[in-house]
């Protein structure tokens, strides 16, 4: 595959791994957080961990949109399936995420009209094809997917399609990083910055991390060469006592972001005063809702939403894992009550979730050790 | 009779995942079907049951086909129903003798649709060198089924030279695949049309009997185990092997043949090609001394040009499938949980 295989070049990867081993101070225990779930997934998929020295720990951050969604929001969204005319649509990522009474996939198996879409525009198309039904798109994601939701609502408005609405759960990455930095038990040395999100928001929003918190952050791509090069850049910053925002993923991420996408978001969304994050609690100004001007396409306004709040099981320590205080396997439920097949916390659901990604690696560490 | 059987299957409802060929399917089979229907032949959990009749070994297998859409690039449900069952016989080391076919039809489908599928079945049977000798037809109410479901059963005669099973597999054995994997699964995913992605790709559905025959001729004494990686893909098939034989399976990731279009689609959709189904390939575990001959035999057989040696059996990590990357990284390849779903965000 062009543009992919170049970034999986074994020679280059080995050279970078050697450089990391040279740069890392053997007397120091590094804790580096990859913010984005896509990075978590890539790190496991490509076996990146096995290329790093033992004293570099990768902490999996909050950048998995499915993982940070509280179960109450899933229940609220799924409550819409009780209306017989509703077609409930969501990304594949969402389909196995458990609500109190099952996941969207389980609702579908019980007869609810639940469909996987690849883009919110597909959901809108479904609404056009089914004029006697109402299509709800369950929107999730950070700034990566929010612009496509915004554009879809703009198109629905322009075309006057009224049997379509969005149940909006879009969240923002910067408040989540800030919450982690402000957490009293936080102990991180640096961040691997999100790649996809940054294609939209650019690099400027991260400047406070370097300036106010004195932590290096390197925006990274998703291939092995990207991730290892970002590690090299981070270790250089740490070795030289620098704390800067650097952009390893400049082939995709512009420093100032994507202005058209940001405008679309500004046109359609407004900030929620606060939003609940799974594991992190309520964070102010951390999520988007649909603005008054687009109220007609807001499922939360068009339907009566129960507004469920579900507390995570007491024994589940999703929050500590999300903040990097605990490793996934240190949670009491990990691998026992909570497995990828029977997830209790959402971190175990998505293949981007820290726990699901960790499950195989650590669960069978004894077997893999030699 | 007052015998108590302990059932470990406790899921309150049957979900789609129980039919997806991954862990949930395994749990259902081992927790419900096996204990209640227990007998030595079933307990083998092979693709085909082996029955000893006089001096011969017969292989018996059955499979139900529910596929959406019914027709897709490179095949259709009736072809799958023939080839799928013939292939299950083939990986048991058997030549097909006869098939049965049961049709469950949804009231209201066009007769032309049914005719086209029966014609496809006839063509497929001729290609696979087998006849459909008995059958059954049921019609259910409109809405109670999705067009056409087909169940086929196949009876085959096992080649006397082979003795297959996970128990035969030893560390050092080599793992071969007959050609590029994942074509069928990706084709179906794209043919459903929900994804607005297009690729120049066809299902690989075909009878693998000639390829299996070639391996048997070349390497029968060293042939240990075969499986067609359908639902759940290469990852699930090899995980079952790892579990059943107790050894570790190590794959050389770069050596696994995967078409560019399949890799690309999986990359975009966030799927692991090792979890995606093939319908015209098989995996074979062969003793090291016979691996080269088996591979050469595949390469020399039409349709086997893409065969490759993709891994080996090692003592460790026990009961685990590990993929080694070209640059020295490694990852655990797990069984699929539920159906593969595209990841977006």
CSV table of C-alpha atoms in Angstrom, one decimal, chain B residues 23-190:
chain,number,residue,atom,x,y,z
B,23,UNK,CA,-15.4,-16.9,21.2
B,24,UNK,CA,-19.1,-16.6,21.7
B,25,UNK,CA,-19.8,-19.4,19.2
B,26,UNK,CA,-17.2,-21.5,20.9
B,27,UNK,CA,-18.9,-20.9,24.3
B,28,UNK,CA,-22.3,-21.8,23.0
B,29,UNK,CA,-21.1,-25.0,21.4
B,30,UNK,CA,-19.0,-26.1,24.4
B,31,UNK,CA,-21.4,-24.9,27.0
B,32,UNK,CA,-24.7,-26.1,25.5
B,33,UNK,CA,-24.5,-28.4,22.5
B,34,UNK,CA,-21.6,-30.5,23.5
B,35,UNK,CA,-22.7,-31.5,27.0
B,36,UNK,CA,-26.2,-32.3,25.9
B,37,UNK,CA,-25.3,-34.2,22.7
B,38,UNK,CA,-22.1,-35.6,24.0
B,39,UNK,CA,-20.5,-38.5,22.1
B,40,UNK,CA,-16.9,-39.3,21.2
B,41,UNK,CA,-17.2,-38.2,17.5
B,42,UNK,CA,-18.9,-34.9,18.3
B,43,UNK,CA,-16.3,-34.2,21.0
B,44,UNK,CA,-13.6,-34.0,18.4
B,45,UNK,CA,-15.2,-30.8,17.2
B,46,UNK,CA,-13.7,-31.3,13.8
B,47,UNK,CA,-14.9,-29.6,10.6
B,48,UNK,CA,-16.2,-33.1,9.6
B,49,UNK,CA,-17.1,-36.0,11.8
B,50,UNK,CA,-15.1,-39.2,11.1
B,51,UNK,CA,-17.2,-42.4,10.9
B,52,UNK,CA,-15.6,-45.8,10.7
B,53,UNK,CA,-17.5,-48.1,8.4
B,54,UNK,CA,-15.8,-51.4,7.7
B,55,UNK,CA,-12.3,-50.6,6.5
B,56,UNK,CA,-13.2,-47.1,5.3
B,57,UNK,CA,-13.4,-43.8,7.1
B,58,UNK,CA,-16.3,-41.6,6.1
B,59,UNK,CA,-16.4,-37.9,6.7
B,60,UNK,CA,-19.8,-36.3,7.5
B,61,UNK,CA,-20.3,-32.5,7.7
B,62,UNK,CA,-23.1,-30.0,7.7
B,63,UNK,CA,-23.3,-26.3,7.3
B,64,UNK,CA,-26.1,-23.7,7.1
B,65,UNK,CA,-25.7,-20.7,4.9
B,66,UNK,CA,-27.3,-17.3,5.6
B,67,UNK,CA,-25.6,-14.6,3.6
B,68,UNK,CA,-26.6,-11.1,2.7
B,69,UNK,CA,-26.6,-10.2,-0.2
B,70,UNK,CA,-27.5,-13.5,-1.8
B,71,UNK,CA,-25.4,-12.7,-4.8
B,72,UNK,CA,-22.1,-10.9,-4.6
B,73,UNK,CA,-19.0,-10.4,-6.9
B,74,UNK,CA,-17.5,-13.8,-7.5
B,75,UNK,CA,-20.4,-16.0,-6.2
B,76,UNK,CA,-23.7,-16.5,-4.5
B,77,UNK,CA,-25.3,-18.3,-1.6
B,78,UNK,CA,-25.8,-21.6,-3.5
B,79,UNK,CA,-22.2,-21.7,-4.6
B,80,UNK,CA,-21.1,-21.1,-1.1
B,81,UNK,CA,-23.4,-23.8,0.2
B,82,UNK,CA,-21.8,-26.4,-2.2
B,83,UNK,CA,-18.2,-25.2,-1.9
B,84,UNK,CA,-18.4,-24.6,1.9
B,85,UNK,CA,-19.4,-28.2,2.6
B,86,UNK,CA,-17.1,-29.7,0.0
B,87,UNK,CA,-14.3,-27.7,1.6
B,88,UNK,CA,-15.1,-28.9,5.1
B,89,UNK,CA,-14.8,-32.5,3.7
B,90,UNK,CA,-11.6,-31.6,1.9
B,91,UNK,CA,-9.8,-30.3,5.1
B,92,UNK,CA,-10.8,-33.6,6.7
B,93,UNK,CA,-8.8,-35.3,4.0
B,94,UNK,CA,-11.9,-36.5,2.2
B,95,UNK,CA,-13.2,-36.6,-1.4
B,96,UNK,CA,-16.8,-35.7,-1.6
B,97,UNK,CA,-19.3,-38.6,-2.4
B,98,UNK,CA,-22.6,-36.8,-2.2
B,99,UNK,CA,-24.4,-33.7,-0.9
B,100,UNK,CA,-27.9,-33.0,0.5
B,101,UNK,CA,-29.4,-29.6,0.3
B,102,UNK,CA,-32.2,-28.1,2.4
B,103,UNK,CA,-33.8,-24.8,1.2
B,104,UNK,CA,-35.6,-22.5,3.6
B,105,UNK,CA,-37.4,-19.9,1.4
B,106,UNK,CA,-39.1,-16.7,2.4
B,107,UNK,CA,-42.6,-16.4,0.9
B,108,UNK,CA,-42.7,-13.8,-1.8
B,109,UNK,CA,-39.2,-14.1,-3.3
B,110,UNK,CA,-39.2,-14.3,-7.1
B,111,UNK,CA,-39.1,-17.8,-8.7
B,112,UNK,CA,-36.4,-16.5,-11.0
B,113,UNK,CA,-34.2,-15.8,-8.0
B,114,UNK,CA,-34.6,-19.3,-6.8
B,115,UNK,CA,-34.0,-20.8,-10.2
B,116,UNK,CA,-30.8,-18.8,-10.6
B,117,UNK,CA,-29.6,-20.2,-7.3
B,118,UNK,CA,-30.5,-23.8,-8.1
B,119,UNK,CA,-28.7,-23.4,-11.4
B,120,UNK,CA,-25.7,-22.0,-9.5
B,121,UNK,CA,-25.8,-25.0,-7.2
B,122,UNK,CA,-25.8,-27.3,-10.2
B,123,UNK,CA,-22.8,-25.6,-11.7
B,124,UNK,CA,-20.9,-25.5,-8.4
B,125,UNK,CA,-21.6,-29.2,-7.8
B,126,UNK,CA,-20.4,-30.1,-11.2
B,127,UNK,CA,-17.2,-28.0,-10.7
B,128,UNK,CA,-16.6,-29.7,-7.3
B,129,UNK,CA,-17.3,-33.2,-8.8
B,130,UNK,CA,-20.2,-34.0,-6.5
B,131,UNK,CA,-23.9,-34.6,-6.8
B,132,UNK,CA,-26.8,-33.4,-4.8
B,133,UNK,CA,-28.6,-36.6,-4.0
B,134,UNK,CA,-31.4,-35.6,-1.6
B,135,UNK,CA,-33.0,-32.4,-0.4
B,136,UNK,CA,-35.8,-30.6,1.4
B,137,UNK,CA,-37.7,-27.4,0.9
B,138,UNK,CA,-39.6,-25.3,3.4
B,139,UNK,CA,-41.3,-22.0,2.9
B,140,UNK,CA,-41.7,-19.6,5.9
B,141,UNK,CA,-43.8,-16.4,6.1
B,142,UNK,CA,-42.7,-13.3,4.5
B,143,UNK,CA,-40.4,-11.5,7.1
B,144,UNK,CA,-39.5,-14.7,8.9
B,145,UNK,CA,-36.4,-15.3,6.8
B,146,UNK,CA,-34.1,-13.2,4.6
B,147,UNK,CA,-34.8,-14.5,1.1
B,148,UNK,CA,-33.1,-17.9,0.9
B,149,UNK,CA,-31.3,-19.9,3.5
B,150,UNK,CA,-29.6,-23.1,2.5
B,151,UNK,CA,-28.2,-26.0,4.6
B,152,UNK,CA,-26.0,-28.6,3.0
B,153,UNK,CA,-24.7,-31.9,4.3
B,154,UNK,CA,-21.8,-33.6,2.7
B,155,UNK,CA,-20.6,-37.2,2.9
B,156,UNK,CA,-17.0,-38.0,1.8
B,157,UNK,CA,-14.5,-40.8,1.8
B,158,UNK,CA,-11.3,-40.1,3.8
B,159,UNK,CA,-8.0,-40.7,2.0
B,160,UNK,CA,-6.5,-43.8,3.8
B,161,UNK,CA,-3.0,-42.2,3.8
B,162,UNK,CA,-3.9,-39.2,6.0
B,163,UNK,CA,-4.3,-39.0,9.8
B,164,UNK,CA,-5.3,-35.5,10.8
B,165,UNK,CA,-6.0,-33.8,14.1
B,166,UNK,CA,-4.7,-31.1,16.4
B,167,UNK,CA,-3.3,-33.9,18.6
B,168,UNK,CA,-0.8,-34.8,15.7
B,169,UNK,CA,0.7,-31.3,15.7
B,170,UNK,CA,4.3,-31.0,17.0
B,171,UNK,CA,6.6,-28.0,17.7
B,172,UNK,CA,8.6,-27.4,14.5
B,173,UNK,CA,5.7,-28.1,12.2
B,174,UNK,CA,5.3,-25.6,9.4
B,175,UNK,CA,2.1,-23.7,8.6
B,176,UNK,CA,1.0,-23.2,5.0
B,177,UNK,CA,-1.8,-21.2,3.5
B,178,UNK,CA,-3.1,-22.0,0.0
B,179,UNK,CA,-3.4,-18.4,-1.2
B,180,UNK,CA,-4.4,-14.8,-0.3
B,181,UNK,CA,-6.8,-14.6,2.7
B,182,UNK,CA,-9.7,-12.3,3.4
B,183,UNK,CA,-11.1,-11.9,-0.1
B,184,UNK,CA,-14.5,-13.3,0.6
B,185,UNK,CA,-15.2,-11.4,3.9
B,186,UNK,CA,-14.2,-8.0,2.4
B,187,UNK,CA,-16.1,-8.6,-0.8
B,188,UNK,CA,-19.3,-9.4,1.2
B,189,UNK,CA,-18.8,-6.4,3.5
B,190,UNK,CA,-18.4,-4.1,0.4
